[in-house]
């Protein structure tokens, strides 16, 4: 069945899709957004008290992808047979309008400028031989100065709370001393520090580090964004990550963009639409539209368009490119092709400190994006030469609110008994008098870590599943071990009665059975060379110029920061150049 034609099709209704839809409708285009999941409105599903039902949210995964319909297969090395990821654990892709942007926590970083040209910077500082064999370091082919206006725009749309360090070269606050210069202040003041974050801030400063309050897309005060969307102040209820915010305090596409989009007659949203492929012409050099499955009727529908935006979750972007034949699939043996190349993740380990019984940390209090961090060991902010690894990690206390079921499942930690009275006493002590410190670090790209189509397993729609070949490598393990060792002085300065330092172990393999982070990246990376990147600096496909692929799939490496701020800035960056260059002269865009 053919459903006609629209000017632009956008696949996925998360942050990237919502941003592109808003920008393209403003440019006068008719835009149809296709979303596999259900429509979601905060006023309906996010109403109190249902929205803070931990069983419904975090345990039964109301906002997350239905793995019984489509999933990925995973293996650690090329020689293994991959098996399906059947139970949500290690990472939690979203499903439905808002995507992962509805259930995210709200930590809203920009980017460390050195990370945008990491390969060039490592070579300049340490030489080519410093890069381990098999590591695919790559530059983004875009600078922080070029992206800065779009970071600023995204923060104003998100209603981001934070404290700057410098604005237009002048000291403007007590923000992150390692942060790049800004053109304007944050829209809102920084979130208040909870007790554990305050202790961390004082202790980190006392041992010589440079603590700052995390930038958070959690509103510290009432706010109305440039689209007229309103936010209420966060009440630190702790129900951020995994939940829609009943206070309208956490930024999401549903709260911050879609209310304006839904009023535009040029905007059409089709839910329960599972895109099977991007349709190409006979030369396979131009997209003519998409074919999707209407999940309500189980009928295939074709929709034509002049412009196709792939803006789903990271690995869905890569999967759809492979299914559609856009670009050349990556071959790790021959080291050719680009689609699936440079698949990356993030390292994260969580250490715990127990404080004297007079110190109540009140772990139930929190906000997803609030906390205190140090960047002393992130990016290129320290000397890697004697250490022999590439990459780094911010360290933070990000008390997001411990919920009862999660706290019970996690247990008291340390060497506590696993049952009985001792277990209960330890649970009480941990819940009342402890705090956690995360090392949330980078993950480099490697020749033998990649994405491709699985040769065995198919999804509910008879299409091959996407296969992940991934595990931790020695470089990233040693980076994590070093950064975690720098946490110990902070814990001692805080007066911890005991502590447990969690780190990646030498030779440790990636384990899908426990949650780590949903910050996956790469696979359709941006760059200057079509031999090593799937999209150009504007996130335009090298092979099919009327296809743009927006999302963390563009990241050549996994950075230490949470990816959403960078994804949003790249979405606005790409949209700006589509509007000002591509629409005037459709075709491959060349750097001015």
Coordinates of C-alpha atoms in Angstrom, one line a residue:
X1 CA 0.0 0.0 0.0
X2 CA 1.3 3.4 -0.9
X3 CA 0.5 6.2 1.5
X4 CA 1.5 9.1 -0.8
X5 CA 4.4 11.5 -0.3
X6 CA 5.7 14.0 2.2
X7 CA 8.7 16.3 2.0
X8 CA 10.6 14.6 4.8
X9 CA 10.4 11.4 6.7
X10 CA 11.9 11.2 10.1
X11 CA 12.4 7.7 11.7
X12 CA 12.2 7.8 15.5
X13 CA 10.5 10.3 17.8
X14 CA 13.2 10.7 20.4
X15 CA 15.4 13.8 20.9
X16 CA 17.1 13.8 17.5
X17 CA 13.8 13.1 15.6
X18 CA 11.9 15.8 17.5
X19 CA 14.6 18.4 16.9
X20 CA 14.8 17.6 13.2
X21 CA 11.0 17.7 12.9
X22 CA 10.8 21.1 14.6
X23 CA 13.6 22.5 12.5
X24 CA 12.3 21.2 9.2
X25 CA 8.7 22.3 9.7
X26 CA 10.0 25.7 10.6
X27 CA 11.7 25.6 7.2
X28 CA 8.3 25.0 5.6
X29 CA 8.6 21.3 4.9
X30 CA 5.8 18.8 5.5
X31 CA 7.3 16.2 7.9
X32 CA 6.1 12.8 8.8
X33 CA 7.6 11.1 11.9
X34 CA 7.4 7.3 12.1
X35 CA 7.6 5.8 15.6
X36 CA 7.6 2.1 16.3
X37 CA 6.1 2.4 19.8
X38 CA 3.1 4.0 21.3
X39 CA 2.4 7.7 21.6
X40 CA 3.2 9.0 25.1
X41 CA 1.9 12.1 26.8
X42 CA 3.1 13.1 30.2
X43 CA -0.3 14.3 31.2
X44 CA -1.7 10.8 30.7
X45 CA 1.0 8.2 31.4
X46 CA 3.1 10.5 33.5
X47 CA 0.3 11.4 36.0
X48 CA 0.9 11.0 39.7
X49 CA 1.1 8.6 41.4
X50 CA 1.2 6.0 38.6
X51 CA 4.3 7.5 37.1
X52 CA 6.3 6.7 40.3
X53 CA 5.3 3.0 40.4
X54 CA 8.7 1.3 40.6
X55 CA 7.3 -2.1 39.7
X56 CA 5.7 -0.8 36.6
X57 CA 8.6 1.5 35.6
X58 CA 12.0 0.0 36.5
X59 CA 11.1 -3.6 36.9
X60 CA 8.5 -4.2 34.2
X61 CA 10.1 -1.7 31.9
X62 CA 7.1 0.2 30.7
X63 CA 9.1 2.7 28.7
X64 CA 11.7 0.4 27.2
X65 CA 12.1 -1.7 24.1
X66 CA 10.1 -4.9 23.7
X67 CA 12.8 -7.4 23.2
X68 CA 10.3 -10.2 22.3
X69 CA 9.8 -8.4 18.9
X70 CA 13.2 -7.2 18.0
X71 CA 16.6 -7.2 19.8
X72 CA 20.3 -7.6 19.2
X73 CA 22.6 -10.6 19.4
X74 CA 25.8 -10.2 21.4
X75 CA 29.2 -11.9 21.6
X76 CA 32.5 -10.9 23.0
X77 CA 34.8 -11.9 20.2
X78 CA 34.7 -12.7 16.5
X79 CA 35.2 -16.4 17.1
X80 CA 32.1 -16.8 19.2
X81 CA 28.4 -17.4 18.2
X82 CA 26.3 -14.4 19.2
X83 CA 23.1 -15.0 21.2
X84 CA 20.0 -12.8 21.5
X85 CA 19.8 -10.2 24.3
X86 CA 16.5 -11.4 25.7
X87 CA 16.3 -9.6 29.0
X88 CA 16.8 -5.9 29.5
X89 CA 19.8 -5.4 31.8
X90 CA 23.1 -4.0 30.6
X91 CA 21.4 -1.2 28.5
X92 CA 17.9 0.0 28.2
X93 CA 16.8 1.4 24.8
X94 CA 13.5 3.2 24.9
X95 CA 10.4 2.6 22.8
X96 CA 7.5 4.9 22.0
X97 CA 7.3 8.7 21.5
X98 CA 10.2 10.3 23.4
X99 CA 12.4 7.2 23.1
X100 CA 15.3 7.1 25.5
X101 CA 14.8 10.8 25.9
X102 CA 11.7 10.2 27.9
X103 CA 13.3 7.8 30.4
X104 CA 16.8 9.3 30.6
X105 CA 18.2 10.8 33.8
X106 CA 18.9 14.4 32.7
X107 CA 22.6 14.8 32.9
X108 CA 23.3 17.3 30.2
X109 CA 26.9 17.9 29.3
X110 CA 28.4 19.6 26.3
X111 CA 31.7 18.0 25.0
X112 CA 35.3 18.2 25.9
X113 CA 36.8 20.0 22.8
X114 CA 39.8 17.7 22.8
X115 CA 37.6 14.7 22.3
X116 CA 36.4 16.1 19.0
X117 CA 39.9 15.7 17.6
X118 CA 41.1 12.9 19.8
X119 CA 43.3 11.2 17.2
X120 CA 45.0 14.4 16.2
X121 CA 45.5 15.5 19.8
X122 CA 46.9 12.1 21.0
X123 CA 49.4 12.1 18.1
X124 CA 50.4 15.7 18.6
X125 CA 51.1 15.1 22.3
X126 CA 52.4 11.6 22.5
X127 CA 53.1 10.4 18.9
X128 CA 51.5 7.8 16.6
X129 CA 53.0 4.9 18.5
X130 CA 51.1 5.8 21.6
X131 CA 47.9 4.6 19.9
X132 CA 47.6 0.8 20.6
X133 CA 47.5 -1.5 17.6
X134 CA 43.9 -2.2 16.5
X135 CA 42.5 1.0 18.1
X136 CA 40.5 3.1 15.6
X137 CA 41.0 6.6 16.9
X138 CA 39.2 9.1 14.7
X139 CA 38.4 12.9 14.7
X140 CA 34.8 14.1 14.3
X141 CA 35.7 16.7 11.6
X142 CA 33.8 19.4 13.5
X143 CA 35.1 21.8 16.2
X144 CA 33.7 22.9 19.5
X145 CA 33.6 26.5 18.2
X146 CA 31.4 25.4 15.3
X147 CA 29.0 23.5 17.6
X148 CA 28.9 26.0 20.5
X149 CA 25.8 27.9 19.2
X150 CA 24.0 24.6 18.9
X151 CA 24.9 23.5 22.4
X152 CA 23.6 26.8 23.6
X153 CA 20.3 26.4 21.7
X154 CA 19.8 22.9 23.0
X155 CA 20.3 24.1 26.6
X156 CA 17.7 26.8 26.2
X157 CA 15.2 24.2 24.7
X158 CA 16.0 21.7 27.5
X159 CA 15.8 24.3 30.3
X160 CA 19.2 23.1 31.6
X161 CA 20.4 24.0 35.1
X162 CA 24.0 24.7 35.7
X163 CA 26.8 27.1 36.7
X164 CA 29.2 28.4 34.1
X165 CA 32.9 28.8 34.5
X166 CA 33.6 31.3 31.7
X167 CA 31.3 33.2 29.4
X168 CA 32.9 35.0 26.4
X169 CA 36.3 34.6 28.0
X170 CA 35.4 36.0 31.4
X171 CA 35.0 34.2 34.7
X172 CA 31.3 33.9 35.3
X173 CA 30.9 31.4 38.1
X174 CA 32.2 28.4 40.0
X175 CA 31.5 25.9 37.3
X176 CA 33.8 23.3 35.7
X177 CA 37.2 24.8 35.4
X178 CA 37.9 22.4 32.5
X179 CA 34.8 23.3 30.6
X180 CA 35.2 25.2 27.3
X181 CA 34.1 28.8 27.0
X182 CA 30.4 29.6 26.6
X183 CA 28.5 32.3 24.7
X184 CA 25.8 32.6 27.3
X185 CA 24.8 31.5 30.8
X186 CA 22.8 28.3 31.5
X187 CA 19.1 29.0 31.3
X188 CA 18.6 28.2 35.0
X189 CA 20.9 28.2 38.1
X190 CA 22.5 24.9 39.1
X191 CA 20.5 22.4 41.0
X192 CA 21.1 22.3 44.7
X193 CA 23.6 19.8 46.0
X194 CA 22.1 17.0 48.1
X195 CA 24.1 16.1 51.3
X196 CA 26.2 13.4 49.7
X197 CA 27.1 15.6 46.8
X198 CA 28.0 18.4 49.2
X199 CA 30.3 16.1 51.1
X200 CA 32.0 15.0 47.9
X201 CA 32.4 18.6 46.7
X202 CA 34.2 19.6 49.9
X203 CA 36.4 16.5 50.1
X204 CA 37.4 16.6 46.4
X205 CA 38.4 20.3 46.8
X206 CA 40.4 19.5 49.9
X207 CA 42.5 16.8 48.2
X208 CA 43.2 19.2 45.3
X209 CA 40.6 18.3 42.7
X210 CA 38.2 20.7 41.0
X211 CA 34.6 19.9 41.8
X212 CA 31.6 21.4 40.1
X213 CA 27.8 20.9 40.1
X214 CA 26.6 18.8 37.2
X215 CA 24.7 20.5 34.4
X216 CA 21.2 19.0 34.6
X217 CA 18.2 19.0 32.3
X218 CA 16.2 19.0 35.5
X219 CA 14.7 22.4 36.1
X220 CA 15.9 24.2 39.2
X221 CA 13.1 26.8 38.8
X222 CA 10.0 27.3 36.7
X223 CA 11.0 27.8 33.1
X224 CA 9.4 28.5 29.7
X225 CA 11.6 27.5 26.7
X226 CA 11.8 29.2 23.3
X227 CA 9.1 27.0 21.9
X228 CA 6.7 28.1 24.7
X229 CA 6.9 24.7 26.5
X230 CA 6.7 25.1 30.3
X231 CA 8.6 23.2 33.0
X232 CA 8.1 23.1 36.8
X233 CA 10.9 23.0 39.4
X234 CA 12.3 19.7 40.4
X235 CA 11.3 18.4 43.8
X236 CA 14.1 15.8 44.1
X237 CA 11.6 12.9 44.2
X238 CA 14.2 10.6 42.7
X239 CA 12.0 9.2 39.9
X240 CA 13.9 10.3 36.9
X241 CA 15.8 7.6 35.1
X242 CA 13.3 5.0 33.8
X243 CA 10.3 7.3 34.4
X244 CA 8.4 10.2 32.8
X245 CA 8.4 13.2 35.1
X246 CA 5.1 14.0 36.7
X247 CA 6.5 17.4 37.7
X248 CA 7.4 18.4 34.1
X249 CA 10.8 19.1 35.6
X250 CA 12.9 16.7 33.5
X251 CA 13.4 17.7 29.9
X252 CA 12.1 15.3 27.3
X253 CA 10.9 15.6 23.7
X254 CA 7.4 15.0 25.0
X255 CA 7.6 18.1 27.3
X256 CA 10.0 20.4 25.6
X257 CA 9.4 20.1 21.8
X258 CA 6.3 18.0 20.9
X259 CA 3.7 20.4 22.5
X260 CA 4.8 23.0 19.9
X261 CA 5.2 20.5 17.1
X262 CA 1.7 19.0 17.5
X263 CA 0.2 22.3 16.8
X264 CA 1.9 22.6 13.4
X265 CA -0.3 21.4 10.5
X266 CA 2.9 20.4 8.5
X267 CA 3.7 17.8 11.2
X268 CA 2.4 14.3 11.1
X269 CA 3.1 11.6 13.7
X270 CA 2.5 8.0 12.9
X271 CA 2.9 5.6 15.8
X272 CA 3.1 1.8 15.7
X273 CA 5.1 2.1 12.5
X274 CA 8.0 -0.3 12.4
X275 CA 10.3 0.9 9.5
X276 CA 11.6 -2.1 7.5
X277 CA 13.8 -0.3 5.1
X278 CA 14.7 2.9 3.4
X279 CA 13.7 2.6 -0.2
X280 CA 16.4 3.4 -2.8
X281 CA 16.2 4.1 -6.5
X282 CA 17.7 1.7 -9.1
X283 CA 21.1 3.3 -8.8
X284 CA 21.0 3.0 -5.0
X285 CA 22.2 6.6 -4.8
X286 CA 19.0 8.3 -3.7
X287 CA 16.3 7.5 -1.1
X288 CA 12.8 7.5 -2.5
X289 CA 11.0 7.0 0.9
X290 CA 10.5 4.1 3.3
X291 CA 8.6 0.9 3.8
X292 CA 7.1 0.3 7.2
X293 CA 4.9 -2.2 8.8
X294 CA 1.7 -0.8 10.3
X295 CA 1.7 -2.8 13.6
X296 CA -2.0 -2.1 14.1
X297 CA -3.1 -3.8 10.8
X298 CA 0.1 -5.9 10.0
X299 CA 0.2 -4.3 6.6
X300 CA 3.2 -3.0 4.8
X301 CA 3.0 0.6 3.8
X302 CA 5.3 2.6 1.5
X303 CA 5.7 6.4 2.0
X304 CA 7.6 8.5 -0.4
X305 CA 9.8 11.6 0.4
X306 CA 12.5 13.7 -0.9
X307 CA 14.5 13.6 2.4
X308 CA 14.9 10.8 4.9
X309 CA 16.2 11.3 8.4
X310 CA 17.3 8.2 10.3
X311 CA 17.2 9.3 14.0
X312 CA 16.4 6.3 16.1
X313 CA 18.4 4.8 18.9
X314 CA 22.1 4.3 18.1
X315 CA 22.1 0.7 17.1
X316 CA 18.7 1.0 15.3
X317 CA 20.3 3.6 13.1
X318 CA 23.0 1.2 12.1
X319 CA 20.6 -1.7 11.8
X320 CA 18.4 0.2 9.4
X321 CA 21.3 1.3 7.2
X322 CA 22.5 -2.3 6.9
X323 CA 19.0 -3.6 6.1
X324 CA 18.5 -0.8 3.5
X325 CA 21.9 -1.2 1.8
X326 CA 23.0 2.4 2.6
X327 CA 26.8 2.5 2.7
X328 CA 29.2 -0.4 2.7
X329 CA 29.0 -2.9 5.6
X330 CA 32.2 -3.0 7.8
X331 CA 34.4 -6.0 7.4
X332 CA 36.9 -6.2 10.4
X333 CA 39.1 -8.8 8.6
X334 CA 39.6 -6.8 5.5
X335 CA 39.3 -3.6 7.4
X336 CA 36.9 -2.2 4.8
X337 CA 33.5 -0.6 4.8
X338 CA 32.1 1.8 7.3
X339 CA 28.6 0.9 8.5
X340 CA 29.0 -0.9 11.8
X341 CA 32.6 0.3 12.3
X342 CA 33.7 1.9 15.5
X343 CA 30.9 0.6 17.8
X344 CA 31.6 1.9 21.2
X345 CA 30.1 2.0 24.7
X346 CA 31.1 3.6 28.0
X347 CA 33.0 2.3 31.0
X348 CA 31.3 2.7 34.3
X349 CA 32.0 1.4 37.8
X350 CA 30.3 2.4 41.0
X351 CA 32.2 2.5 44.3
X352 CA 30.6 2.9 47.7
X353 CA 31.6 4.7 50.9
X354 CA 30.0 4.2 54.3
X355 CA 29.9 7.2 56.6
X356 CA 29.6 7.5 60.4
X357 CA 26.1 6.9 61.8
X358 CA 25.7 10.6 62.5
X359 CA 25.8 11.2 58.7
X360 CA 22.4 10.6 57.0
X361 CA 22.7 10.6 53.2
X362 CA 19.0 10.0 52.6
X363 CA 19.4 8.0 49.4
X364 CA 15.7 8.3 48.5
X365 CA 16.3 12.0 47.8
X366 CA 17.7 12.8 44.4
X367 CA 17.4 14.0 40.8
X368 CA 18.6 12.3 37.7
X369 CA 20.9 15.0 36.5
X370 CA 21.9 16.6 39.8
X371 CA 25.2 16.0 41.6
X372 CA 28.8 17.0 41.8
X373 CA 31.7 15.9 39.5
X374 CA 35.4 16.3 38.9
X375 CA 36.9 16.4 35.5
X376 CA 40.6 16.2 36.6
X377 CA 40.8 12.7 35.0
X378 CA 38.6 13.2 32.0
X379 CA 39.6 13.6 28.3
X380 CA 43.0 15.2 27.9
X381 CA 42.9 17.0 31.2
X382 CA 45.8 15.0 32.7
X383 CA 49.1 13.6 31.5
X384 CA 48.5 10.2 29.9
X385 CA 52.2 9.7 28.9
X386 CA 53.4 7.8 32.0
X387 CA 50.1 5.9 32.2
X388 CA 50.1 4.5 28.7
X389 CA 46.4 4.6 27.9
X390 CA 44.0 6.8 25.9
X391 CA 40.9 8.3 27.3
X392 CA 39.6 9.3 30.7
X393 CA 36.6 9.6 33.0
X394 CA 34.7 12.1 35.0
X395 CA 34.1 11.1 38.6
X396 CA 30.9 12.1 40.4
X397 CA 28.3 11.7 43.1
X398 CA 25.0 11.6 41.2
X399 CA 22.4 10.7 43.8
X400 CA 19.4 10.0 41.6
X401 CA 17.1 8.6 44.3
X402 CA 17.3 5.0 45.5
X403 CA 14.0 3.2 45.1
X404 CA 12.9 0.4 47.5
X405 CA 12.9 -2.5 45.1
X406 CA 16.2 -1.5 43.4
X407 CA 17.8 -1.0 46.8
X408 CA 16.7 -4.5 47.9
X409 CA 17.8 -6.2 44.7
X410 CA 21.2 -4.4 44.9
X411 CA 21.7 -5.4 48.5
X412 CA 23.8 -3.7 51.1
X413 CA 27.1 -4.1 49.3
X414 CA 30.5 -4.6 50.8
X415 CA 31.0 -7.8 52.7
X416 CA 27.6 -7.9 54.4
X417 CA 25.8 -11.1 55.1
X418 CA 23.5 -12.3 52.4
X419 CA 20.5 -13.1 54.7
X420 CA 19.2 -12.8 58.2
X421 CA 19.5 -10.1 60.8
X422 CA 23.0 -9.1 59.7
X423 CA 21.7 -8.6 56.2
X424 CA 18.8 -6.4 57.4
X425 CA 21.1 -4.3 59.6
X426 CA 23.5 -3.8 56.7
X427 CA 20.7 -2.8 54.4
X428 CA 19.6 -0.1 56.9
X429 CA 23.1 1.2 57.3
X430 CA 23.7 1.3 53.6
X431 CA 20.4 3.1 52.9
X432 CA 20.9 5.7 55.6
X433 CA 24.6 6.3 55.8
X434 CA 26.3 5.5 52.5
X435 CA 26.9 7.1 49.1
X436 CA 28.2 6.0 45.7
X437 CA 30.8 7.5 43.5
X438 CA 30.8 6.7 39.8
X439 CA 33.8 6.6 37.4
X440 CA 31.9 7.2 34.1
X441 CA 34.5 6.9 31.4
X442 CA 35.4 6.7 27.8
X443 CA 35.5 3.6 25.6
X444 CA 37.8 3.6 22.6
X445 CA 36.9 2.1 19.2
X446 CA 38.7 -1.1 18.0
X447 CA 39.1 -2.9 14.7
X448 CA 37.4 -6.1 16.1
X449 CA 34.6 -4.4 17.9
X450 CA 31.7 -3.7 15.5
X451 CA 28.1 -4.2 14.4
X452 CA 26.8 -6.3 11.6
X453 CA 23.8 -8.4 10.6
X454 CA 23.4 -11.7 12.4
X455 CA 23.6 -14.7 10.1
X456 CA 21.3 -16.9 12.3
X457 CA 18.7 -15.0 14.2
X458 CA 15.8 -12.9 12.9
X459 CA 13.2 -10.7 14.5
X460 CA 9.4 -10.9 14.6
X461 CA 9.4 -9.2 11.1
X462 CA 11.7 -11.9 9.5
X463 CA 14.6 -9.5 9.3
X464 CA 18.1 -10.4 10.5
X465 CA 18.9 -9.1 14.0
X466 CA 21.8 -6.7 14.5
X467 CA 24.9 -8.5 16.0
X468 CA 27.2 -6.8 18.5
X469 CA 30.8 -7.9 18.8
X470 CA 32.0 -6.2 21.9
X471 CA 34.1 -6.5 25.1
X472 CA 36.3 -4.5 27.3
X473 CA 39.9 -3.9 26.0
X474 CA 43.1 -3.5 28.0
X475 CA 43.4 0.2 27.3
X476 CA 39.9 1.0 28.8
X477 CA 40.3 -1.4 31.7
X478 CA 43.6 0.3 32.7
X479 CA 42.1 3.7 32.3
X480 CA 39.2 2.8 34.6
X481 CA 41.6 1.2 37.2
X482 CA 43.7 4.4 37.3
X483 CA 40.7 6.7 37.7
X484 CA 39.1 4.6 40.4
X485 CA 42.4 4.7 42.4
X486 CA 42.0 8.5 42.4
X487 CA 38.7 8.2 44.2
X488 CA 40.2 6.7 47.3
X489 CA 41.7 10.0 48.7
X490 CA 38.2 11.6 48.4
X491 CA 36.6 8.8 50.4
X492 CA 39.2 9.1 53.1
X493 CA 38.8 12.9 53.3
X494 CA 35.0 12.4 53.6
X495 CA 35.6 10.4 56.8
X496 CA 34.4 7.1 55.4
X497 CA 34.4 4.4 58.0
X498 CA 34.9 1.9 55.2
X499 CA 34.6 1.8 51.4
X500 CA 34.5 -0.5 48.5
X501 CA 36.3 0.5 45.3
X502 CA 34.7 -1.0 42.2
X503 CA 36.8 -1.3 39.0
X504 CA 37.1 -3.3 35.8
X505 CA 39.3 -6.2 36.4
X506 CA 42.2 -7.1 34.0
X507 CA 40.8 -9.4 31.3
X508 CA 37.2 -8.7 32.3
X509 CA 34.7 -9.4 29.6
X510 CA 31.5 -7.4 28.9
X511 CA 28.6 -8.9 30.9
X512 CA 25.1 -8.2 29.7
X513 CA 23.4 -9.4 32.9
X514 CA 23.8 -6.3 34.9
X515 CA 23.0 -2.7 34.1
X516 CA 25.9 -0.5 33.1
X517 CA 24.7 2.4 30.9
X518 CA 22.5 3.0 27.9
X519 CA 25.2 5.2 26.3
X520 CA 26.0 3.2 23.2
X521 CA 27.7 5.0 20.3
X522 CA 29.3 4.6 16.9
X523 CA 28.5 2.3 14.0
X524 CA 27.7 5.1 11.6
X525 CA 30.4 7.6 12.5
X526 CA 31.0 11.0 11.2
X527 CA 34.3 12.1 9.7
X528 CA 36.2 13.7 6.8
X529 CA 37.1 10.4 5.0
X530 CA 34.4 8.2 3.4
X531 CA 36.7 5.3 3.8
X532 CA 36.5 5.4 7.6
X533 CA 33.2 7.2 8.2
X534 CA 29.6 6.5 7.2
X535 CA 28.4 10.2 7.3
X536 CA 30.1 13.5 6.7
X537 CA 30.5 16.4 9.1
X538 CA 26.9 17.3 8.6
X539 CA 25.7 13.7 9.3
X540 CA 24.8 13.3 5.7
X541 CA 25.3 9.8 4.2
X542 CA 28.3 9.7 1.9
X543 CA 26.6 7.2 -0.3
X544 CA 23.0 8.4 -0.4
X545 CA 23.0 12.2 0.0
X546 CA 19.3 12.7 0.8
X547 CA 19.7 10.5 3.9
X548 CA 20.9 12.0 7.2
X549 CA 21.7 9.8 10.1
X550 CA 21.4 11.6 13.5
X551 CA 22.4 10.3 16.9
X552 CA 25.1 8.8 19.0
X553 CA 25.8 6.4 16.1
X554 CA 27.9 9.3 14.8
X555 CA 30.4 9.2 17.7
X556 CA 33.8 7.8 16.6
X557 CA 34.7 7.1 20.2
X558 CA 32.8 6.7 23.4
X559 CA 33.4 9.9 25.5
X560 CA 33.4 10.2 29.3
X561 CA 30.4 12.5 29.2
X562 CA 26.7 11.4 28.9
X563 CA 25.9 11.6 25.2
X564 CA 22.5 13.4 25.1
X565 CA 23.9 17.0 25.0
X566 CA 26.2 16.1 22.1
X567 CA 23.4 14.3 20.3
X568 CA 21.1 17.4 20.6
X569 CA 23.9 19.8 19.4
X570 CA 24.7 17.6 16.4
X571 CA 21.0 17.4 15.6
X572 CA 20.7 21.2 15.6
X573 CA 24.0 21.5 13.7
X574 CA 22.8 19.1 11.0
X575 CA 19.4 20.7 10.8
X576 CA 20.9 24.1 10.4
X577 CA 23.0 23.0 7.4
X578 CA 20.1 21.1 5.9
X579 CA 18.0 24.3 6.0
X580 CA 20.7 26.7 4.9
X581 CA 22.6 24.6 2.3
X582 CA 21.0 21.3 1.4
X583 CA 17.4 22.5 0.8
X584 CA 18.8 25.2 -1.6
X585 CA 20.9 22.8 -3.5
X586 CA 20.1 19.1 -2.7
X587 CA 23.1 16.9 -3.0
X588 CA 26.4 16.2 -1.2
X589 CA 27.3 19.1 1.1
X590 CA 30.9 20.2 1.0
X591 CA 32.6 22.1 3.8
X592 CA 32.6 25.8 3.1

